[in-house]
Structures are given as C-alpha cells and as structure tokens.
Coordinates of C-alpha atoms (C1' of nucleotides) in Angstrom, one line a residue:
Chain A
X739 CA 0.0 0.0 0.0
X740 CA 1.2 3.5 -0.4
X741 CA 2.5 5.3 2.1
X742 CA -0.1 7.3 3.8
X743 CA -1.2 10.8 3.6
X744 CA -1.2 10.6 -0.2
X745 CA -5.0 9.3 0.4
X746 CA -6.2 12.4 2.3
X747 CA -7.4 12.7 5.8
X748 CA -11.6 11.2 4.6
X749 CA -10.0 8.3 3.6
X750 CA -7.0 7.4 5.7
X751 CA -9.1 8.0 8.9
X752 CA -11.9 5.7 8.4
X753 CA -12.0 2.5 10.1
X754 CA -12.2 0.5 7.5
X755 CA -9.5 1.5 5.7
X756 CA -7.3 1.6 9.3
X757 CA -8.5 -2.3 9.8
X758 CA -8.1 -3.5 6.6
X759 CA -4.4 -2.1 6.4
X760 CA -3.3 -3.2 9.7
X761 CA -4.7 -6.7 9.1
X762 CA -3.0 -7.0 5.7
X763 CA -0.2 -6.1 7.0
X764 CA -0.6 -8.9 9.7
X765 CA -1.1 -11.5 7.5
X766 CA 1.7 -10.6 5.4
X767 CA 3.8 -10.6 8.6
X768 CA 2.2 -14.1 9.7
X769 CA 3.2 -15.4 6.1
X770 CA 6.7 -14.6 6.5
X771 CA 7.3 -15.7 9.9
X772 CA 5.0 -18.6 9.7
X773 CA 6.4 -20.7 6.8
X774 CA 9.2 -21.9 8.1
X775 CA 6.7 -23.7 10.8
X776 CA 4.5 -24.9 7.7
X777 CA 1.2 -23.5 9.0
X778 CA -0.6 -20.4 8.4
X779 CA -2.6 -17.9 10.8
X780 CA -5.7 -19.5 10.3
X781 CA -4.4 -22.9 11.3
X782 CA -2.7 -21.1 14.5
X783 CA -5.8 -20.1 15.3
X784 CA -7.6 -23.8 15.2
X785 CA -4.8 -25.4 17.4
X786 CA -5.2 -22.2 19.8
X787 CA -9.1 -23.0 20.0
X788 CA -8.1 -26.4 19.9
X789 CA -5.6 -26.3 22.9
X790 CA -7.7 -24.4 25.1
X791 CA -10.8 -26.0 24.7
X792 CA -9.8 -30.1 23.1
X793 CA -11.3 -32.0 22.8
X794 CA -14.1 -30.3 20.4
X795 CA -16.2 -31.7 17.7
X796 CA -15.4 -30.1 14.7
X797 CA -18.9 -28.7 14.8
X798 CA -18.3 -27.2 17.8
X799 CA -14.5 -25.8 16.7
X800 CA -16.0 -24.1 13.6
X801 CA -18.9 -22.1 15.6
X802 CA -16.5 -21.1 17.5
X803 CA -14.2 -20.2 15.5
X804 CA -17.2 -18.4 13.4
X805 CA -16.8 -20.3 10.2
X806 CA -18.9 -22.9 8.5
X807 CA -18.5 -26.5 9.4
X808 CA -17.2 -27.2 5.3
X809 CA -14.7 -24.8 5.9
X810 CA -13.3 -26.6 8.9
X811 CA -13.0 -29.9 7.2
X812 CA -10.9 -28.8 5.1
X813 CA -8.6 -26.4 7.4
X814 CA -8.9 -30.0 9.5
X815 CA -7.7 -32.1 6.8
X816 CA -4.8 -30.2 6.3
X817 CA -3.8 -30.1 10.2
X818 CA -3.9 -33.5 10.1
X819 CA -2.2 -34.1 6.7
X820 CA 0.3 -32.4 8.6
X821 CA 0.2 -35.0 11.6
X822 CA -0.7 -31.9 14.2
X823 CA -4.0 -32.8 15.0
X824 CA -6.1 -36.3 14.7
X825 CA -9.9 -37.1 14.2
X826 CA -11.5 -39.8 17.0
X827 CA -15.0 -40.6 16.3
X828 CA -16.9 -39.6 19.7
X829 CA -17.8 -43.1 21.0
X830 CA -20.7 -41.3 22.5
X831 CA -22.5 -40.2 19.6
X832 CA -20.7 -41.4 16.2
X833 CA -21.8 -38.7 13.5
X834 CA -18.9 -36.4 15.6
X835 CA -15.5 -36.5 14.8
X836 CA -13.6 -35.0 18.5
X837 CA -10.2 -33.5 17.2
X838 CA -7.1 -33.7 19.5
X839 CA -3.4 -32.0 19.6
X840 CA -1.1 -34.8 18.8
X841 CA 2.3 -34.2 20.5
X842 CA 3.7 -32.7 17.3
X843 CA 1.0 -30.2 17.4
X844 CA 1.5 -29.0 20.7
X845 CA 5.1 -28.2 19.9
X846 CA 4.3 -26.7 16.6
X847 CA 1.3 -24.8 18.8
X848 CA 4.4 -23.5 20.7
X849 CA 6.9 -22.5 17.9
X850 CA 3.9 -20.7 15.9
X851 CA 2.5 -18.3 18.9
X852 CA 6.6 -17.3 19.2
X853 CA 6.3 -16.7 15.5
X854 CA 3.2 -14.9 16.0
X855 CA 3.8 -12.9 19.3
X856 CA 7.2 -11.8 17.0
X857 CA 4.8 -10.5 14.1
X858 CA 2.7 -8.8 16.1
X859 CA 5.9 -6.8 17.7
X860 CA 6.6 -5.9 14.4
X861 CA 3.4 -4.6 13.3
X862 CA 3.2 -2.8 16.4
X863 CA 6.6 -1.8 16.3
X864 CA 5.8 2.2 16.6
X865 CA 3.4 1.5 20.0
X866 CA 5.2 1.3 23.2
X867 CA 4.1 -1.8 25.5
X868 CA 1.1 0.3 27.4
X869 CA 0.2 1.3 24.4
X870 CA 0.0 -2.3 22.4
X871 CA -2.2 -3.0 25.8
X872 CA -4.1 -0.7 25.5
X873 CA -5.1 -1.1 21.4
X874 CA -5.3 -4.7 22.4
X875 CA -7.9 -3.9 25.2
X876 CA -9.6 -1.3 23.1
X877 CA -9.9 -4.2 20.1
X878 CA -11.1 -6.6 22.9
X879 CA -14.5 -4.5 24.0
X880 CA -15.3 -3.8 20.4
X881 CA -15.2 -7.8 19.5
X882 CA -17.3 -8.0 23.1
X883 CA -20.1 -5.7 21.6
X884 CA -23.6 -6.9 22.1
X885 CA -25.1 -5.8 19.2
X886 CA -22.2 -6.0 16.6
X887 CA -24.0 -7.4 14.2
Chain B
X592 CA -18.9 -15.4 16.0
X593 CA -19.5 -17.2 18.7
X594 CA -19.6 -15.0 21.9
X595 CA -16.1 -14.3 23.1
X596 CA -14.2 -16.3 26.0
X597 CA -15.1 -19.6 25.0
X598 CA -11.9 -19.1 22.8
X599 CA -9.6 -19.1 25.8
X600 CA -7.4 -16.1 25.9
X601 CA -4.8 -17.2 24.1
X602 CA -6.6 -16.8 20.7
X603 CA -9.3 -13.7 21.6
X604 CA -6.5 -11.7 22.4
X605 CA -4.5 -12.4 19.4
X606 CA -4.4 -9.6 17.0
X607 CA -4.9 -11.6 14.1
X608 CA -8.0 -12.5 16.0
X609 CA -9.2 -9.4 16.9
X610 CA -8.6 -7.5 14.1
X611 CA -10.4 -10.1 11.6
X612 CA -13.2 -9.9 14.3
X613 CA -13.7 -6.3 14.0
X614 CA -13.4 -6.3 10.0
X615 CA -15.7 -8.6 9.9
X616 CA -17.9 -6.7 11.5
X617 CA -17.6 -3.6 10.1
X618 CA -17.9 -5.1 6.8
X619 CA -21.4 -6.4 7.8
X620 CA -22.3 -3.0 9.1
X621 CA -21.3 -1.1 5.9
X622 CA -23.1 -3.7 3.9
X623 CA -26.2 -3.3 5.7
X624 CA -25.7 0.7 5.5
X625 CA -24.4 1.0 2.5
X626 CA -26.8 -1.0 0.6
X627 CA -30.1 1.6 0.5
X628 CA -27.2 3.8 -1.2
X629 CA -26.3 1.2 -3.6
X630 CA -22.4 1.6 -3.3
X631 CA -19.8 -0.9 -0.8
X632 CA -17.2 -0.1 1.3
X633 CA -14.6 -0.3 -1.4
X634 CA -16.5 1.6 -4.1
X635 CA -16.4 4.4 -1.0
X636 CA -13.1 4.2 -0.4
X637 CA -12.1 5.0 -4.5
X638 CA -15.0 7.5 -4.3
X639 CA -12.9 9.1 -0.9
X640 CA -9.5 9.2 -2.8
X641 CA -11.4 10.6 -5.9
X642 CA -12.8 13.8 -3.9
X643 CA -9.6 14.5 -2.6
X644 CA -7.0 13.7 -5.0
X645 CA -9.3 14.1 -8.3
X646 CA -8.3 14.2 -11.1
X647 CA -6.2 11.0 -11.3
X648 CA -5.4 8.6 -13.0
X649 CA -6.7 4.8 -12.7
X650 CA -3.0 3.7 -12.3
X651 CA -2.8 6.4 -9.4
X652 CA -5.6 5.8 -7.9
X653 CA -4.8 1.8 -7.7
X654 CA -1.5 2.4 -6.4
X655 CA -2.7 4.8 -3.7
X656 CA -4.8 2.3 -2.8
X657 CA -3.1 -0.9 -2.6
X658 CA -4.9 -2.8 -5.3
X659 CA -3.7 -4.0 -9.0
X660 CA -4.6 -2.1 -11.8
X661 CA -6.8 -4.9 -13.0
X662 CA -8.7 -4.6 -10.0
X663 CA -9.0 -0.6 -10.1
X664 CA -10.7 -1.1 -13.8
X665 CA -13.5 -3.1 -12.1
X666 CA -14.1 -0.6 -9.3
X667 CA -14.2 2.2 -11.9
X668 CA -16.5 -0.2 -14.2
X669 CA -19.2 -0.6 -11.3
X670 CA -18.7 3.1 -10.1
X671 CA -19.3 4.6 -14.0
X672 CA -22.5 2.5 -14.4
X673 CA -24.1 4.2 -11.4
X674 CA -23.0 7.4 -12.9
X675 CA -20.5 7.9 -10.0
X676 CA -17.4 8.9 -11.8
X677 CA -16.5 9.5 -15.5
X678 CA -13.3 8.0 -17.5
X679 CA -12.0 10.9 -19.6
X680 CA -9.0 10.1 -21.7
X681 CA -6.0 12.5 -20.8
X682 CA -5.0 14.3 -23.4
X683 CA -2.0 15.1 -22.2
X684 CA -1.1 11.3 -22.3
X685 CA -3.8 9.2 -24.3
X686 CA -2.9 6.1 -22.7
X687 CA -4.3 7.5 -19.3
X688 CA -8.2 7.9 -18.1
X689 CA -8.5 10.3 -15.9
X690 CA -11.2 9.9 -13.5
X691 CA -13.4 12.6 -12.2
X692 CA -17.0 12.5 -9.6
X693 CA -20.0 13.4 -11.0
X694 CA -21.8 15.3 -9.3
X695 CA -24.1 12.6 -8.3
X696 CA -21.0 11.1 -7.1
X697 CA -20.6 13.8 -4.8
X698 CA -23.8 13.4 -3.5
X699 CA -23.4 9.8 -3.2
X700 CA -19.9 10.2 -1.2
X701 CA -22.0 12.2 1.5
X702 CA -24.2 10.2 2.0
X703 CA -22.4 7.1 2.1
X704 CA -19.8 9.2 4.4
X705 CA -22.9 9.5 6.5
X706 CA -24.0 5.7 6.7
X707 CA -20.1 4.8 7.4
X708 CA -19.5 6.9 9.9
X709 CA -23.3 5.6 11.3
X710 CA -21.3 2.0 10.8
X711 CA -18.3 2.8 13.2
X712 CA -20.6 4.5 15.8
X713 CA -22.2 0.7 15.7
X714 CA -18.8 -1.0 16.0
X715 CA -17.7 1.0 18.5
X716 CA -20.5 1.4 20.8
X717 CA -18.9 0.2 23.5
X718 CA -16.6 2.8 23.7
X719 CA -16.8 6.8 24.1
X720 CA -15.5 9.5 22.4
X721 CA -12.3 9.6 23.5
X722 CA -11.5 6.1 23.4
X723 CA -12.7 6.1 19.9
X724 CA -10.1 8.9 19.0
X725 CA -7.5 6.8 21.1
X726 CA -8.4 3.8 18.8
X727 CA -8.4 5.9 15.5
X728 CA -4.9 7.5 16.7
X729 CA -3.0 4.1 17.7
X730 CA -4.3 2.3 14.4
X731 CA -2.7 5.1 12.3
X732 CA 0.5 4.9 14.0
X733 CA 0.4 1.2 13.2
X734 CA -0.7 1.7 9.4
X735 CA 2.7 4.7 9.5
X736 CA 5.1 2.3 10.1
X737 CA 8.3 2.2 8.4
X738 CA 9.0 -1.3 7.6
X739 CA 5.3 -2.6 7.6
X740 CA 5.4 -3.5 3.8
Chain C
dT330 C1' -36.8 -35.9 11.1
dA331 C1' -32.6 -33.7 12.6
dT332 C1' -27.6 -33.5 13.0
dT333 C1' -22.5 -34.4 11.7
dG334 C1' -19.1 -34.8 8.5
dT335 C1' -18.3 -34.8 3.7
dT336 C1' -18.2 -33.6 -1.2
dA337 C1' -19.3 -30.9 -5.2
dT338 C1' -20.1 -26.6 -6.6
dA339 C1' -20.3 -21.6 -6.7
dC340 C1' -19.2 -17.0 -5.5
dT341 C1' -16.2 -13.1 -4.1
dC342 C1' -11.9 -11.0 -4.1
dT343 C1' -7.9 -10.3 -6.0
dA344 C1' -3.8 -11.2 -8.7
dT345 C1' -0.9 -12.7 -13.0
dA346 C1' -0.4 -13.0 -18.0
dA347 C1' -1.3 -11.5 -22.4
dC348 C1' -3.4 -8.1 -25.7
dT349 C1' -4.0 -3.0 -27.6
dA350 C1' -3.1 1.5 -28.0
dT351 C1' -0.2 4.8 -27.1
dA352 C1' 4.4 6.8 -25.7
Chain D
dT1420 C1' 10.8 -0.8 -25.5
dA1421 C1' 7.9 0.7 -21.8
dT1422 C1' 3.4 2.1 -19.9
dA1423 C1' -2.0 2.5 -19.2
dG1424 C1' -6.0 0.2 -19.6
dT1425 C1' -8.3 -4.0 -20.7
dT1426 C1' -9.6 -8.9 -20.9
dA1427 C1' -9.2 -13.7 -19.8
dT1428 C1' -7.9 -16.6 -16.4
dA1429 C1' -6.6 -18.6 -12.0
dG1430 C1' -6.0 -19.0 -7.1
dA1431 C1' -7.4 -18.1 -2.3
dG1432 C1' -11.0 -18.2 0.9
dT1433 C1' -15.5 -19.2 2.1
dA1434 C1' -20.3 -20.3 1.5
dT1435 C1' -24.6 -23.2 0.0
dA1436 C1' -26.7 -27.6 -1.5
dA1437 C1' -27.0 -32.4 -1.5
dC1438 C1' -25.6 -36.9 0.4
dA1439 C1' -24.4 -40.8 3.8
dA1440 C1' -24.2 -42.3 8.4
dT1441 C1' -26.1 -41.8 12.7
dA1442 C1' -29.2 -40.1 16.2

DNA sequence: TATTGTTATACTCTATAACTATA
DNA sequence: TATAGTTATAGAGTATAACAATA
C-alpha cells in the first residue's frame, strides 16, 4: 500500500481503511514468519481454539471459531495431513469426529505463537508496550459488543 | 462469532484474531448501511480518494490504494455504471483515463460518508468519544510504520 | 426428522499473463 | 521498449446444497 497521507485525511481515517491495512499487514507478517513452521494464521488459530478447549467436535470448533463446518474440514484435513492434529470418532454419539493435539501439534502450537507474538511486535513496532495494551484492550471491547452485528 | 471467552485467551486476544473480528464486522455493518445507497465499502473508499485527489489517473488511484490495476478497472467499471465517476481520456497522455466524480458522485460520497460513519458508531458502541479517537490514533501509527510492507 | 461430517459446486476478491493503443 | 487500460484466467477463501451415516 502506499505510504499514507497521499489518500487524504476522509479516507485514511476511516475505520475500515485503518483495519483492513493493519490486518493486511498482519497477514503478510504471519506469512513470512510462519512458513518456516509450515502452517498459516488461520491454522494457528484452530490449534489455539483447539488447545484451550480439546477435545471439540469439529462442529463445535467451527462455531467457534465463526466459520462454516465445510470450511473446517478442510482447514482440519490439512492439520492432520500435517500430523498436528487427529480425528477420533466420539464413541458417545458417532456422526462427531472429536479433534485432539497430537504431540507434534502441541510443539508446533508453541513455535507458531513465538512466530506470531514476534509478528505482532513488528506490526506494532511504533506502540510502546502500554500502548499495544491498550489497542489490544480497546480491540477486545469492540469484539465483546452486544449488538455487533 | 460465537460470543467471546469460550476461545480461551490465548486466541481472543490475538491480533490476528481481533482485528479479523472487528473487520468482519464492520464489513457487515457497511453492507447493511451501504446498501439503500447502492455503493460498498470499497466503491467508497475509490469515491474518498477521488474527492480529494481528483483528477487522477486509474493507475494512481490503484496504487494509492493498494490494489492491481486490473482490479481498479472493475471498481471504476461498477462506479461509472451508477453514474459515479466519469473515464475521460488524458490528453496530455492518451494512454491515461483520468477519472473525475459526477456530481451525483458527490452526493453519493456524502451520504455514504454519513452511513459509514453511522457503521463505526455501531462498531464502536462500546466505547466513548475519546477512546474512539485513542483507537483511530493508535491504528494510524500502526498503518505509519516504516517497515510494515 | 434432525444433525455431523463430507463432497461438489459456486461465489467473491484479487492477482498474473497476455493483448491493444499509445508513448 | 515501456506504460496504461483492458480482458481472460486462475488462485485463495469461504459459503450453499446435496448426500451418507447416525441419532
């Protein structure tokens, strides 16, 4: 994207623009910083789900996670292509599949939120550490809105 | 999205996270506002640049942007069929359009200004006025940075 | 009948490659 | 040769519809 200014004060100050610049520029980041680890930010975010909450159906990951249960097969098949993650059918009611952290995932878990934590220092590189907080806690009560949708 | 802290706080406080979360939904909020005025939240933003950089070419105005020239020609394409802007070849340089608002265009830009900014009061209801300038401050430091790409 | 996972399909967004007209 | 606009095409990312297995 261009530099800045050149887009006039309307355009650089709305929201939208702002969000959809500092995202891009995340995911870029996460790109770089997350290929040598073989996932991208979207499969961080399933094992981060997935750790905090395992074992989940893939139902239940997807809501969640606020994407359609078609879209989580396949970001599934590809954790577990990758040997991160493995499908059990739920003895307790067999249409669910309850996905687990395999071993490997867990330590790829690990390196990947280093990667991450790194690209979001360097996103946020012009923010001193109150004020990361602080955009962090702002970002945090607008995602907690009632009505936000 | 499902409600908030049954992510664990390892992914709802991850940037990629929250910053997809609130671009989502703005983007739903725009497309709800937006839509009685028959224009989207891109087609504002090129309408934005237009009134304060006009005139300009479509090679400018894509690189300005962020987007590929291919993808300027549809924005222009959709915007000239609504009578938004005009294409008017430079005669300075006949390989150029220049692009210029209409003066329904003009109208249009204030009262899709007026719907966007109704969007981000929505988004940001939570928060007051001044934490909503905090926001808008920190997110343009973030989108100023030097080696953000 | 309803739900879970799956597959096939389609849609949106955006980029790359190739063409044309101009420079 | 190089550039601006255009077109055709392809690749992500994600959704809807239909199907099989199970409840």
């Amino acid at each position: 994207m261009s530099g800045d200014e050149d887009l006039g004060p309307r355009l650089s100050g709305r929201l939208h623009y702002l969000l959809k610049r500092a995202q891009n520029d995340l995911a870029a980041l996460h790109e770089e910083l997350l290929a040598p680890i073989g996932i991208n930010a979207g499969e961080l975010s399933v094992l981060l789900l997935l750790d905090a909450r395992e074992p989940e159906s893939q139902q239940q990951a997807a809501q969640r996670l606020g994407v359609d249960r078609t879209t989580m097969v396949a970001l599934i098949d590809a954790l577990e292509g990758k040997g991160l993650v493995e499908r059990r059918p739920d003895p307790a009611d067999r249409r669910r599949n309850v996905i687990e952290l395999t071993d490997i995932g867990r330590k790829t878990l690990r390196r990947a939120t280093r990667a991450s934590d790194q690209a979001e220092r360097r996103l946020l590189s012009q923010l001193d550490g109150a004020e990361t907080e602080h955009l962090r806690s702002l970002l945090r009560r607008v995602a907690a809105a009632p009505g936000d949708r």
